[in-house]
């Protein structure tokens, strides 16, 4: 079993990582500040001006520790990968499925159903917990519309139609996003989703968490031998990890959005944790970014149960299990891709 | 028809095949591998067996890590240890036993005792998979050297005992049949369906194979139920 291990996040600017035996040593101002055995890690993520020795990168590739470089603000730049693992037959099956409209539609339908069902659960849960009566009413209404979307998605049989329904469902979900934010004030008022760049603190926070989620899912695809680039809901576009984005859909609301909302509603983040650039783009401060990383890491360590596999696991491993189920579907071992339905 | 070199399959795969055809396909077709305590112990034991220096002891040469192949059977691999003993009462040619082995003709070698010894962690198993593996090594040695090998040994780490394996006709037939089946499985490139059995619990690929989840029920039915349950909420 792939155990759920830690991700080492390096956010100190100017840090240098080197290999010492089978451990990674973190050097800051020529002093070793931290030493972690590689077998305790499943990922290293370097933010901003962080260096690393080729020997360490090689050892990570061999030990199956994913190694990524991100900008200071958490935008993915590059990762170090060894030889593509896994099975050429699996990748061929993945490509054939992408060229087959019927299979593509089937997989897309599962992905979209998983996404909408889980978004709906997040809304209903918020309606039960903490929301005032008016908010609860709006949340329930939106959840009802998502139920209607699910009925439409079940009947849809073309990828284009499914993409359209996914877009509608996403805007229904975000239309009540403000009802999920329980703190007073305008800091976290949601207007609309903006990504490049995020134009308010909430979008900034969501984008950062989606980046972290996407990193984990890309790693899970790679580790399973899938090509993270070839997806079904997401069309091929050079440089875009289509399959990783597909597999991410069922996790966005219940994992990333909920971590964001918890941080906001518990007031662990506030207006002072964001910097507004002259252009209107928002950035997390260094200190706030660390708090988000800690919250993310803690969430991933929590125990849960995978319903289909009927096995206890950690939240962080769920992405690996789902990537394996996708591989099993593509290889014909399963009769459908079963997205994880969060309770 | 002999196999081309490019189509030789690993001898070690026979053992996976006899343990479970799905495990064999997961490792050799899907290229999945996962270590657990048992596989790591096994790897350490093999490394110890391979890494020692070649030596001569009591008039017998101990060769380690010999690379073997048989084009007839279509297998290649590495023997942990092969023991070479010259014929009783006859001084072999050459300064050392290694020289003697190098200089011996195939005909002379038929007089030698040549024994593959395979190291295994654990203890002797009820099934034949270890015996098949060492027999496959013998088949390779026979083809490469032009000799007949009548017996070899399995050394078990847990009992620290050798047990002799006689390469009789039933074992040879079983080994050939396993090799044929292995070639079929690899040529098909498909992974047999999972069927959960008790032995699955000790398999290091359990979490990659997911025999309980994948063997017995429909993912579609499961997903439909989960979705319906989720929608029934509120």
Coordinates of C-alpha atoms in Angstrom, one line a residue:
Chain A
X1 CA 0.0 0.0 0.0
X2 CA 1.2 3.4 -0.7
X3 CA 1.2 4.9 2.7
X4 CA 0.0 8.4 3.2
X5 CA 3.1 10.3 4.0
X6 CA 4.0 13.9 4.5
X7 CA 4.5 16.6 1.9
X8 CA 7.5 18.8 2.7
X9 CA 6.6 22.4 1.8
X10 CA 9.6 24.7 1.5
X11 CA 8.5 28.3 1.6
X12 CA 11.7 30.0 2.9
X13 CA 13.2 32.1 0.1
X14 CA 16.8 31.2 -0.6
X15 CA 16.6 27.7 1.0
X16 CA 18.7 25.0 -0.6
X17 CA 17.8 21.3 -0.5
X18 CA 20.4 18.6 -0.8
X19 CA 20.7 14.9 -0.4
X20 CA 22.4 13.5 2.6
X21 CA 22.4 9.8 2.5
X22 CA 18.8 8.8 2.0
X23 CA 17.5 12.0 3.6
X24 CA 16.8 15.5 2.4
X25 CA 18.7 18.3 4.2
X26 CA 17.2 21.8 4.2
X27 CA 19.9 24.4 4.3
X28 CA 19.2 28.0 5.0
X29 CA 22.0 30.5 5.1
X30 CA 24.5 27.7 5.0
X31 CA 23.1 25.9 8.0
X32 CA 21.2 22.7 8.0
X33 CA 17.9 23.5 9.6
X34 CA 16.0 20.3 9.0
X35 CA 16.7 16.7 7.9
X36 CA 13.9 14.4 6.8
X37 CA 14.4 10.8 5.6
X38 CA 13.1 10.4 2.0
X39 CA 11.1 7.3 3.0
X40 CA 9.0 9.5 5.3
X41 CA 7.9 11.8 2.4
X42 CA 5.7 11.4 -0.6
X43 CA 6.2 14.8 -2.0
X44 CA 8.4 17.9 -1.8
X45 CA 7.0 21.2 -3.0
X46 CA 9.3 24.2 -3.3
X47 CA 7.8 27.6 -3.4
X48 CA 9.7 30.5 -5.1
X49 CA 13.4 30.9 -4.8
X50 CA 14.4 27.5 -3.6
X51 CA 17.2 25.5 -4.9
X52 CA 17.9 21.8 -4.9
X53 CA 20.8 19.5 -5.9
X54 CA 20.5 17.2 -8.9
X55 CA 21.5 14.4 -6.6
X56 CA 18.4 15.0 -4.4
X57 CA 16.1 15.3 -7.4
X58 CA 17.4 12.0 -8.8
X59 CA 17.0 10.3 -5.4
X60 CA 13.4 11.6 -5.2
X61 CA 12.6 10.4 -8.7
X62 CA 13.9 6.9 -7.7
X63 CA 12.2 6.8 -4.4
X64 CA 8.8 7.9 -5.9
X65 CA 8.8 11.2 -4.0
X66 CA 7.2 13.8 -6.2
X67 CA 9.3 16.9 -6.5
X68 CA 7.8 20.1 -7.7
X69 CA 8.7 23.7 -8.2
X70 CA 6.0 26.4 -7.8
X71 CA 6.2 30.1 -7.9
X72 CA 6.2 32.0 -4.6
X73 CA 2.5 32.3 -5.0
X74 CA 1.9 28.6 -5.6
X75 CA 1.5 28.4 -9.4
X76 CA 3.0 25.2 -10.6
X77 CA 6.1 25.5 -12.8
X78 CA 7.8 22.1 -13.1
X79 CA 8.2 18.8 -11.5
X80 CA 11.0 16.2 -11.5
X81 CA 9.8 12.8 -12.8
X82 CA 11.7 9.6 -13.4
X83 CA 10.8 7.2 -16.3
X84 CA 7.1 7.0 -16.9
X85 CA 6.0 4.2 -14.7
X86 CA 3.3 1.7 -15.4
X87 CA 2.0 0.1 -18.4
X88 CA 2.1 1.1 -22.0
X89 CA -1.2 -0.8 -22.5
X90 CA -2.8 1.3 -19.8
X91 CA -1.8 4.5 -21.6
X92 CA -2.9 3.2 -24.9
X93 CA -6.3 2.3 -23.4
X94 CA -6.4 5.9 -22.0
X95 CA -5.7 7.4 -25.4
X96 CA -8.2 5.1 -27.2
X97 CA -10.9 6.0 -24.7
X98 CA -10.2 9.7 -25.4
X99 CA -10.7 9.0 -29.2
X100 CA -13.9 7.1 -28.6
X101 CA -16.9 9.4 -28.2
X102 CA -19.0 6.9 -26.4
X103 CA -16.4 6.0 -23.7
X104 CA -15.4 9.6 -23.4
X105 CA -19.0 10.5 -22.7
X106 CA -19.4 7.7 -20.2
X107 CA -16.2 8.8 -18.3
X108 CA -17.2 12.5 -18.5
X109 CA -20.6 11.7 -17.2
X110 CA -19.2 10.0 -14.1
X111 CA -16.8 12.8 -13.5
X112 CA -19.5 15.5 -13.8
X113 CA -21.9 13.5 -11.6
X114 CA -19.3 13.1 -9.0
X115 CA -18.6 16.8 -9.0
X116 CA -22.2 17.9 -8.8
X117 CA -23.2 15.4 -6.2
X118 CA -20.3 16.5 -4.0
X119 CA -20.9 20.2 -4.5
X120 CA -24.5 19.6 -3.6
X121 CA -23.5 17.9 -0.4
X122 CA -21.3 20.8 0.6
X123 CA -24.3 23.2 0.1
X124 CA -26.7 21.0 2.1
X125 CA -24.2 20.5 4.9
X126 CA -23.8 24.3 5.2
X127 CA -27.6 24.7 5.2
X128 CA -27.8 22.4 8.2
X129 CA -24.9 23.8 10.1
X130 CA -24.5 27.5 10.9
X131 CA -26.3 29.2 8.1
X132 CA -29.2 31.6 9.1
X133 CA -32.7 30.7 7.9
X134 CA -32.5 32.9 4.7
X135 CA -29.1 31.5 3.7
X136 CA -30.3 28.0 4.4
X137 CA -33.3 28.5 2.1
X138 CA -31.0 29.8 -0.7
X139 CA -28.6 26.9 -0.2
X140 CA -31.4 24.3 -0.3
X141 CA -32.8 25.9 -3.4
X142 CA -29.5 25.8 -5.1
X143 CA -29.0 22.2 -4.0
X144 CA -32.4 21.4 -5.5
X145 CA -31.3 22.9 -8.8
X146 CA -28.1 20.7 -8.6
X147 CA -30.3 17.7 -8.1
X148 CA -32.1 18.7 -11.4
X149 CA -28.7 19.0 -13.0
X150 CA -27.8 15.5 -12.0
X151 CA -31.0 14.2 -13.7
X152 CA -30.0 16.0 -16.9
X153 CA -26.4 14.8 -16.7
X154 CA -27.6 11.2 -16.4
X155 CA -29.6 11.5 -19.6
X156 CA -26.8 13.4 -21.5
X157 CA -24.8 11.3 -23.9
X158 CA -22.4 13.7 -25.6
X159 CA -19.3 15.2 -24.1
X160 CA -20.2 18.7 -25.3
X161 CA -23.6 18.5 -23.7
X162 CA -22.0 17.3 -20.5
X163 CA -19.5 20.1 -20.6
X164 CA -22.3 22.6 -20.9
X165 CA -24.2 21.0 -17.9
X166 CA -21.0 21.0 -15.9
X167 CA -20.6 24.7 -16.5
X168 CA -24.2 25.5 -15.5
X169 CA -23.9 23.4 -12.3
X170 CA -20.7 25.2 -11.4
X171 CA -22.3 28.6 -11.7
X172 CA -25.3 27.4 -9.7
X173 CA -22.9 26.3 -7.0
X174 CA -20.9 29.5 -6.9
X175 CA -24.1 31.6 -7.1
X176 CA -24.7 30.7 -3.4
X177 CA -21.0 30.7 -2.4
X178 CA -21.5 33.8 -0.2
X179 CA -24.0 31.8 1.9
X180 CA -21.1 29.5 2.8
X181 CA -19.1 32.4 4.2
X182 CA -20.2 33.0 7.8
X183 CA -18.0 36.0 8.7
X184 CA -19.2 39.6 8.5
X185 CA -17.5 42.1 6.2
X186 CA -16.6 42.3 2.6
X187 CA -13.2 40.7 2.6
X188 CA -14.5 37.3 1.5
X189 CA -17.5 38.4 -0.5
X190 CA -17.6 36.3 -3.6
X191 CA -18.5 38.0 -6.9
X192 CA -17.4 35.6 -9.5
X193 CA -14.6 33.1 -10.1
X194 CA -11.4 34.7 -11.3
X195 CA -8.2 32.8 -11.7
X196 CA -5.6 34.6 -13.8
X197 CA -5.1 36.5 -11.6
X198 CA -7.5 36.1 -8.7
X199 CA -9.2 39.4 -8.2
X200 CA -10.3 39.1 -4.6
X201 CA -9.0 37.3 -1.4
X202 CA -11.5 34.4 -1.7
X203 CA -10.5 33.6 -5.3
X204 CA -6.9 33.9 -4.3
X205 CA -7.4 31.3 -1.5
X206 CA -9.4 29.0 -3.7
X207 CA -6.8 29.1 -6.5
X208 CA -4.0 28.3 -4.1
X209 CA -5.9 25.3 -2.7
X210 CA -6.8 24.1 -6.2
X211 CA -3.1 24.2 -7.1
X212 CA -2.2 22.1 -4.1
X213 CA -5.0 19.6 -5.0
X214 CA -3.9 19.5 -8.6
X215 CA -0.3 18.8 -7.6
X216 CA -1.5 15.8 -5.5
X217 CA -3.7 14.5 -8.3
X218 CA -1.0 14.9 -11.0
X219 CA 1.3 12.9 -8.8
X220 CA -1.4 10.2 -8.3
X221 CA -1.9 10.0 -12.1
X222 CA 1.9 9.6 -12.6
X223 CA 2.3 7.1 -9.9
X224 CA -0.6 5.0 -11.3
X225 CA 1.0 5.1 -14.8
X226 CA -1.7 7.3 -16.3
X227 CA -0.9 10.2 -18.6
X228 CA -2.0 13.2 -16.6
X229 CA -2.4 15.2 -19.8
X230 CA -5.1 13.2 -21.6
X231 CA -8.5 13.8 -20.1
X232 CA -12.2 13.4 -21.0
X233 CA -14.1 16.3 -19.6
X234 CA -11.1 18.6 -20.2
X235 CA -10.1 18.7 -23.8
X236 CA -6.4 18.2 -24.7
X237 CA -4.5 21.4 -24.7
X238 CA -0.7 21.6 -24.7
X239 CA 0.5 22.0 -21.2
X240 CA -2.8 21.3 -19.6
X241 CA -3.1 18.2 -17.3
X242 CA -6.5 17.2 -18.6
X243 CA -6.9 13.9 -16.7
X244 CA -5.7 15.5 -13.5
X245 CA -8.2 18.2 -13.9
X246 CA -10.9 15.6 -14.6
X247 CA -10.1 13.7 -11.5
X248 CA -9.9 16.9 -9.5
X249 CA -13.6 17.7 -10.1
X250 CA -15.0 15.4 -7.5
X251 CA -12.6 16.8 -4.9
X252 CA -12.9 20.5 -5.4
X253 CA -15.9 21.3 -3.3
X254 CA -15.6 18.7 -0.5
X255 CA -11.9 19.0 0.0
X256 CA -10.4 22.3 -1.3
X257 CA -13.5 24.6 -0.9
X258 CA -14.2 23.2 2.6
X259 CA -10.6 23.8 3.8
X260 CA -10.9 27.4 2.5
X261 CA -14.3 27.9 4.2
X262 CA -13.1 26.5 7.5
X263 CA -10.1 28.8 7.5
X264 CA -12.4 31.8 6.8
X265 CA -15.2 30.8 9.1
X266 CA -12.9 30.1 12.0
X267 CA -11.3 33.5 11.2
X268 CA -7.9 31.9 10.8
X269 CA -7.5 34.1 7.8
X270 CA -8.5 37.7 7.5
X271 CA -8.1 40.8 5.3
X272 CA -4.5 41.4 6.5
X273 CA -3.4 38.0 5.2
X274 CA -3.8 39.2 1.6
X275 CA -1.9 41.7 -0.5
X276 CA -3.6 43.6 -3.2
X277 CA -1.3 44.4 -6.1
X278 CA -1.5 47.6 -8.2
X279 CA -3.2 45.6 -10.9
X280 CA -6.0 44.5 -8.6
X281 CA -4.7 40.9 -8.3
X282 CA -4.6 39.4 -4.8
X283 CA -1.8 37.4 -3.2
X284 CA -1.5 35.5 0.1
X285 CA 1.2 36.8 2.4
X286 CA 4.0 34.4 3.3
X287 CA 2.7 33.8 6.7
X288 CA -0.9 33.2 5.6
X289 CA 0.4 30.8 2.9
X290 CA 2.1 28.7 5.6
X291 CA -1.1 28.6 7.6
X292 CA -3.0 27.4 4.5
X293 CA -0.4 24.7 3.9
X294 CA -0.6 23.5 7.5
X295 CA -4.4 23.3 7.3
X296 CA -4.2 21.4 4.0
X297 CA -1.7 19.0 5.3
X298 CA -3.7 18.3 8.5
X299 CA -6.9 17.7 6.5
X300 CA -5.0 15.2 4.3
X301 CA -3.9 13.3 7.4
X302 CA -7.4 12.8 8.7
X303 CA -8.8 9.3 8.6
X304 CA -11.7 8.3 6.4
X305 CA -13.2 5.3 4.7
X306 CA -13.4 4.5 1.0
X307 CA -16.9 3.2 0.3
X308 CA -16.2 1.1 -2.7
X309 CA -12.9 -0.3 -1.5
X310 CA -14.4 -0.6 2.0
X311 CA -11.1 0.3 3.5
X312 CA -9.9 2.8 6.0
X313 CA -7.5 5.3 4.5
X314 CA -6.4 8.9 4.9
X315 CA -8.1 11.8 3.1
X316 CA -4.8 12.5 1.3
X317 CA -4.7 9.0 -0.2
X318 CA -8.1 9.2 -1.7
X319 CA -6.7 10.8 -4.9
X320 CA -4.4 7.9 -5.3
X321 CA -7.2 5.4 -4.9
X322 CA -9.4 7.3 -7.4
X323 CA -6.6 7.3 -9.9
X324 CA -6.3 3.6 -9.6
X325 CA -10.0 3.1 -10.1
X326 CA -9.8 5.2 -13.2
X327 CA -6.9 3.0 -14.4
X328 CA -9.0 -0.1 -13.6
X329 CA -11.9 1.3 -15.6
X330 CA -9.6 2.0 -18.6
X331 CA -8.1 -1.5 -18.4
X332 CA -11.6 -3.0 -18.4
X333 CA -11.5 -4.3 -14.8
X334 CA -14.4 -2.2 -13.8
X335 CA -17.6 -1.5 -15.6
X336 CA -17.6 2.2 -14.8
X337 CA -15.5 4.9 -13.2
X338 CA -17.0 5.4 -9.7
X339 CA -16.2 8.9 -8.4
X340 CA -16.0 9.2 -4.7
X341 CA -19.3 10.4 -3.3
X342 CA -18.6 12.4 -0.1
X343 CA -21.0 12.1 2.8
Chain B
X1 CA 10.5 -23.0 -32.4
X2 CA 13.1 -21.3 -30.2
X3 CA 12.2 -17.9 -28.9
X4 CA 14.1 -14.8 -30.1
X5 CA 16.2 -13.2 -27.4
X6 CA 13.9 -10.2 -27.3
X7 CA 10.9 -12.4 -26.3
X8 CA 12.5 -14.0 -23.3
X9 CA 10.6 -13.6 -20.1
X10 CA 11.9 -13.5 -16.5
X11 CA 12.2 -16.8 -14.7
X12 CA 11.0 -15.1 -11.6
X13 CA 7.6 -14.4 -13.3
X14 CA 6.9 -18.2 -13.2
X15 CA 6.6 -17.9 -9.5
X16 CA 4.2 -15.0 -9.7
X17 CA 2.2 -16.9 -12.3
X18 CA 1.9 -20.0 -10.1
X19 CA 0.9 -17.9 -7.1
X20 CA -1.7 -15.9 -9.0
X21 CA -2.1 -15.2 -12.7
X22 CA -3.5 -11.7 -11.9
X23 CA -0.5 -10.9 -9.7
X24 CA 1.7 -12.0 -12.5
X25 CA -0.1 -9.8 -15.0
X26 CA -0.1 -6.8 -12.6
X27 CA 3.7 -7.1 -12.2
X28 CA 4.8 -8.1 -15.7
X29 CA 2.0 -6.6 -18.0
X30 CA 1.0 -3.6 -16.0
X31 CA 4.4 -3.0 -14.4
X32 CA 3.1 -2.5 -11.0
X33 CA 5.2 -3.3 -8.0
X34 CA 4.9 -2.6 -4.4
X35 CA 7.2 -3.6 -1.6
X36 CA 6.0 -5.0 1.7
X37 CA 8.0 -6.5 4.5
X38 CA 8.1 -9.9 2.9
X39 CA 9.3 -8.7 -0.5
X40 CA 12.0 -6.5 1.2
X41 CA 13.2 -9.4 3.2
X42 CA 13.3 -11.5 0.1
X43 CA 15.3 -8.9 -1.8
X44 CA 17.8 -8.6 1.0
X45 CA 18.3 -12.3 1.2
X46 CA 18.9 -12.5 -2.6
X47 CA 21.3 -9.6 -2.5
X48 CA 23.3 -11.4 0.1
X49 CA 23.3 -14.6 -2.0
X50 CA 24.4 -12.7 -5.1
X51 CA 26.9 -10.3 -3.7
X52 CA 29.3 -12.7 -2.0
X53 CA 32.6 -13.3 -3.8
X54 CA 32.8 -16.4 -6.0
X55 CA 34.7 -19.0 -4.0
X56 CA 35.9 -22.5 -4.0
X57 CA 35.2 -24.6 -1.0
X58 CA 35.9 -28.3 -0.4
X59 CA 36.8 -28.8 -4.1
X60 CA 33.5 -27.2 -5.2
X61 CA 33.1 -23.9 -6.9
X62 CA 30.3 -21.6 -5.7
X63 CA 29.3 -19.2 -8.6
X64 CA 27.0 -16.4 -7.6
X65 CA 24.6 -14.3 -9.7
X66 CA 25.0 -16.3 -13.0
X67 CA 22.9 -15.0 -15.8
X68 CA 21.0 -17.7 -17.5
X69 CA 18.6 -18.1 -20.5
X70 CA 16.9 -20.7 -22.5
X71 CA 15.7 -20.0 -26.0
X72 CA 13.7 -23.2 -26.1
X73 CA 11.7 -22.4 -23.0
X74 CA 11.8 -18.7 -23.6
X75 CA 13.1 -17.6 -20.2
X76 CA 16.0 -15.7 -18.8
X77 CA 17.1 -14.8 -15.3
X78 CA 19.7 -15.0 -12.6
X79 CA 20.6 -17.9 -10.5
X80 CA 21.5 -17.0 -6.9
X81 CA 24.1 -19.7 -6.6
X82 CA 25.3 -22.6 -8.9
X83 CA 27.6 -25.2 -7.4
X84 CA 30.1 -26.9 -9.7
X85 CA 31.8 -30.1 -8.5
X86 CA 34.3 -32.0 -10.8
X87 CA 33.9 -35.7 -11.2
X88 CA 35.0 -37.7 -8.1
X89 CA 38.6 -38.9 -8.1
X90 CA 39.6 -37.1 -11.3
X91 CA 41.8 -34.0 -11.2
X92 CA 40.3 -31.4 -13.5
X93 CA 42.4 -29.5 -16.1
X94 CA 43.5 -26.0 -15.2
X95 CA 45.1 -24.2 -12.3
X96 CA 41.8 -23.3 -10.6
X97 CA 38.3 -24.8 -10.7
X98 CA 37.2 -21.7 -12.6
X99 CA 39.9 -22.4 -15.3
X100 CA 38.7 -26.0 -15.3
X101 CA 35.1 -25.0 -15.9
X102 CA 36.1 -22.7 -18.7
X103 CA 38.3 -25.3 -20.4
X104 CA 35.9 -28.2 -20.0
X105 CA 34.1 -29.3 -23.1
X106 CA 30.3 -30.0 -23.0
X107 CA 31.1 -33.7 -22.9
X108 CA 33.4 -33.3 -19.9
X109 CA 30.9 -31.2 -18.1
X110 CA 28.3 -33.9 -18.3
X111 CA 30.5 -35.7 -15.7
X112 CA 30.4 -32.7 -13.4
X113 CA 27.8 -32.2 -10.7
X114 CA 26.1 -28.8 -11.4
X115 CA 23.5 -27.7 -9.0
X116 CA 21.5 -24.5 -8.9
X117 CA 20.6 -23.3 -5.5
X118 CA 17.8 -20.8 -5.0
X119 CA 17.5 -18.7 -1.8
X120 CA 14.0 -18.1 -0.4
X121 CA 12.9 -16.2 2.6
X122 CA 10.4 -18.1 4.8
X123 CA 10.0 -21.9 4.8
X124 CA 9.1 -24.6 2.3
X125 CA 5.8 -24.0 0.6
X126 CA 3.0 -26.5 0.0
X127 CA 2.9 -25.7 -3.7
X128 CA 5.5 -26.2 -6.4
X129 CA 6.3 -22.6 -7.2
X130 CA 9.8 -22.5 -5.7
X131 CA 10.6 -25.9 -7.2
X132 CA 9.4 -24.7 -10.6
X133 CA 11.7 -21.7 -10.4
X134 CA 14.8 -23.7 -9.6
X135 CA 13.9 -26.2 -12.3
X136 CA 13.6 -23.4 -14.8
X137 CA 17.2 -22.4 -13.9
X138 CA 18.3 -25.9 -14.5
X139 CA 16.6 -26.0 -17.9
X140 CA 18.5 -22.8 -18.8
X141 CA 21.8 -24.3 -17.6
X142 CA 21.2 -27.5 -19.5
X143 CA 20.6 -25.6 -22.7
X144 CA 23.6 -23.3 -22.3
X145 CA 26.1 -26.0 -21.2
X146 CA 24.7 -29.0 -23.1
X147 CA 24.4 -31.0 -20.0
X148 CA 21.7 -32.8 -18.0
X149 CA 21.1 -31.5 -14.5
X150 CA 19.4 -34.0 -12.2
X151 CA 19.0 -32.0 -9.0
X152 CA 19.3 -28.6 -7.3
X153 CA 18.4 -27.1 -3.9
X154 CA 16.2 -24.6 -2.3
X155 CA 17.6 -22.8 0.7
X156 CA 15.0 -21.4 3.1
X157 CA 16.0 -18.4 5.2
X158 CA 13.6 -19.1 8.0
X159 CA 14.5 -22.8 8.5
X160 CA 18.1 -22.2 7.4
X161 CA 17.8 -25.6 5.6
X162 CA 18.4 -26.8 2.1
X163 CA 15.9 -29.0 0.6
X164 CA 16.8 -31.0 -2.5
X165 CA 14.8 -30.6 -5.7
X166 CA 14.9 -33.5 -8.2
X167 CA 14.3 -32.4 -11.7
X168 CA 12.1 -35.3 -12.6
X169 CA 9.7 -35.5 -15.6
X170 CA 6.6 -34.2 -13.8
X171 CA 8.4 -31.1 -12.5
X172 CA 10.0 -30.4 -15.9
X173 CA 6.6 -30.8 -17.5
X174 CA 5.0 -28.4 -15.0
X175 CA 7.8 -25.9 -15.5
X176 CA 7.4 -26.0 -19.3
X177 CA 3.6 -25.7 -19.0
X178 CA 4.1 -22.6 -16.7
X179 CA 6.5 -21.0 -19.2
X180 CA 4.0 -21.6 -22.0
X181 CA 1.2 -20.1 -20.0
X182 CA 3.4 -17.1 -19.1
X183 CA 4.1 -16.4 -22.7
X184 CA 0.3 -16.6 -23.5
X185 CA -0.5 -14.2 -20.7
X186 CA 2.1 -11.7 -21.8
X187 CA 1.1 -12.0 -25.4
X188 CA -2.5 -11.3 -24.6
X189 CA -1.5 -8.3 -22.6
X190 CA -4.7 -8.6 -20.5
X191 CA -5.0 -8.8 -16.8
X192 CA -7.2 -11.6 -15.5
X193 CA -10.1 -10.6 -13.3
X194 CA -9.5 -10.5 -9.5
X195 CA -10.9 -13.3 -7.4
X196 CA -10.4 -12.7 -3.7
X197 CA -8.8 -15.7 -1.8
X198 CA -7.2 -16.0 1.5
X199 CA -3.7 -15.9 0.0
X200 CA -4.5 -12.3 -1.2
X201 CA -3.9 -11.0 2.3
X202 CA -0.2 -11.7 2.1
X203 CA 0.2 -10.3 -1.4
X204 CA 2.2 -7.1 -1.6
X205 CA 0.1 -6.0 -4.5
X206 CA -3.2 -6.2 -2.6
X207 CA -3.8 -2.4 -2.6
X208 CA -3.0 -2.2 -6.3
X209 CA -5.1 -5.2 -7.2
X210 CA -8.0 -4.4 -4.9
X211 CA -9.4 -7.9 -5.2
X212 CA -12.4 -7.4 -2.9
X213 CA -13.6 -4.2 -4.6
X214 CA -12.9 -5.2 -8.1
X215 CA -13.7 -8.9 -8.1
X216 CA -17.1 -9.1 -6.8
X217 CA -19.3 -6.2 -7.7
X218 CA -20.2 -3.7 -10.3
X219 CA -18.7 -0.3 -9.9
X220 CA -21.6 1.1 -11.8
X221 CA -24.2 -0.4 -9.4
X222 CA -22.1 0.8 -6.5
X223 CA -21.9 4.3 -7.9
X224 CA -25.6 4.4 -8.7
X225 CA -26.4 3.4 -5.1
X226 CA -24.0 6.0 -3.7
X227 CA -25.5 8.7 -5.9
X228 CA -29.0 7.8 -5.0
X229 CA -28.2 7.8 -1.3
X230 CA -26.6 11.2 -1.7
X231 CA -29.6 12.6 -3.5
X232 CA -32.0 11.2 -0.9
X233 CA -30.2 13.5 1.5
X234 CA -32.8 16.4 2.2

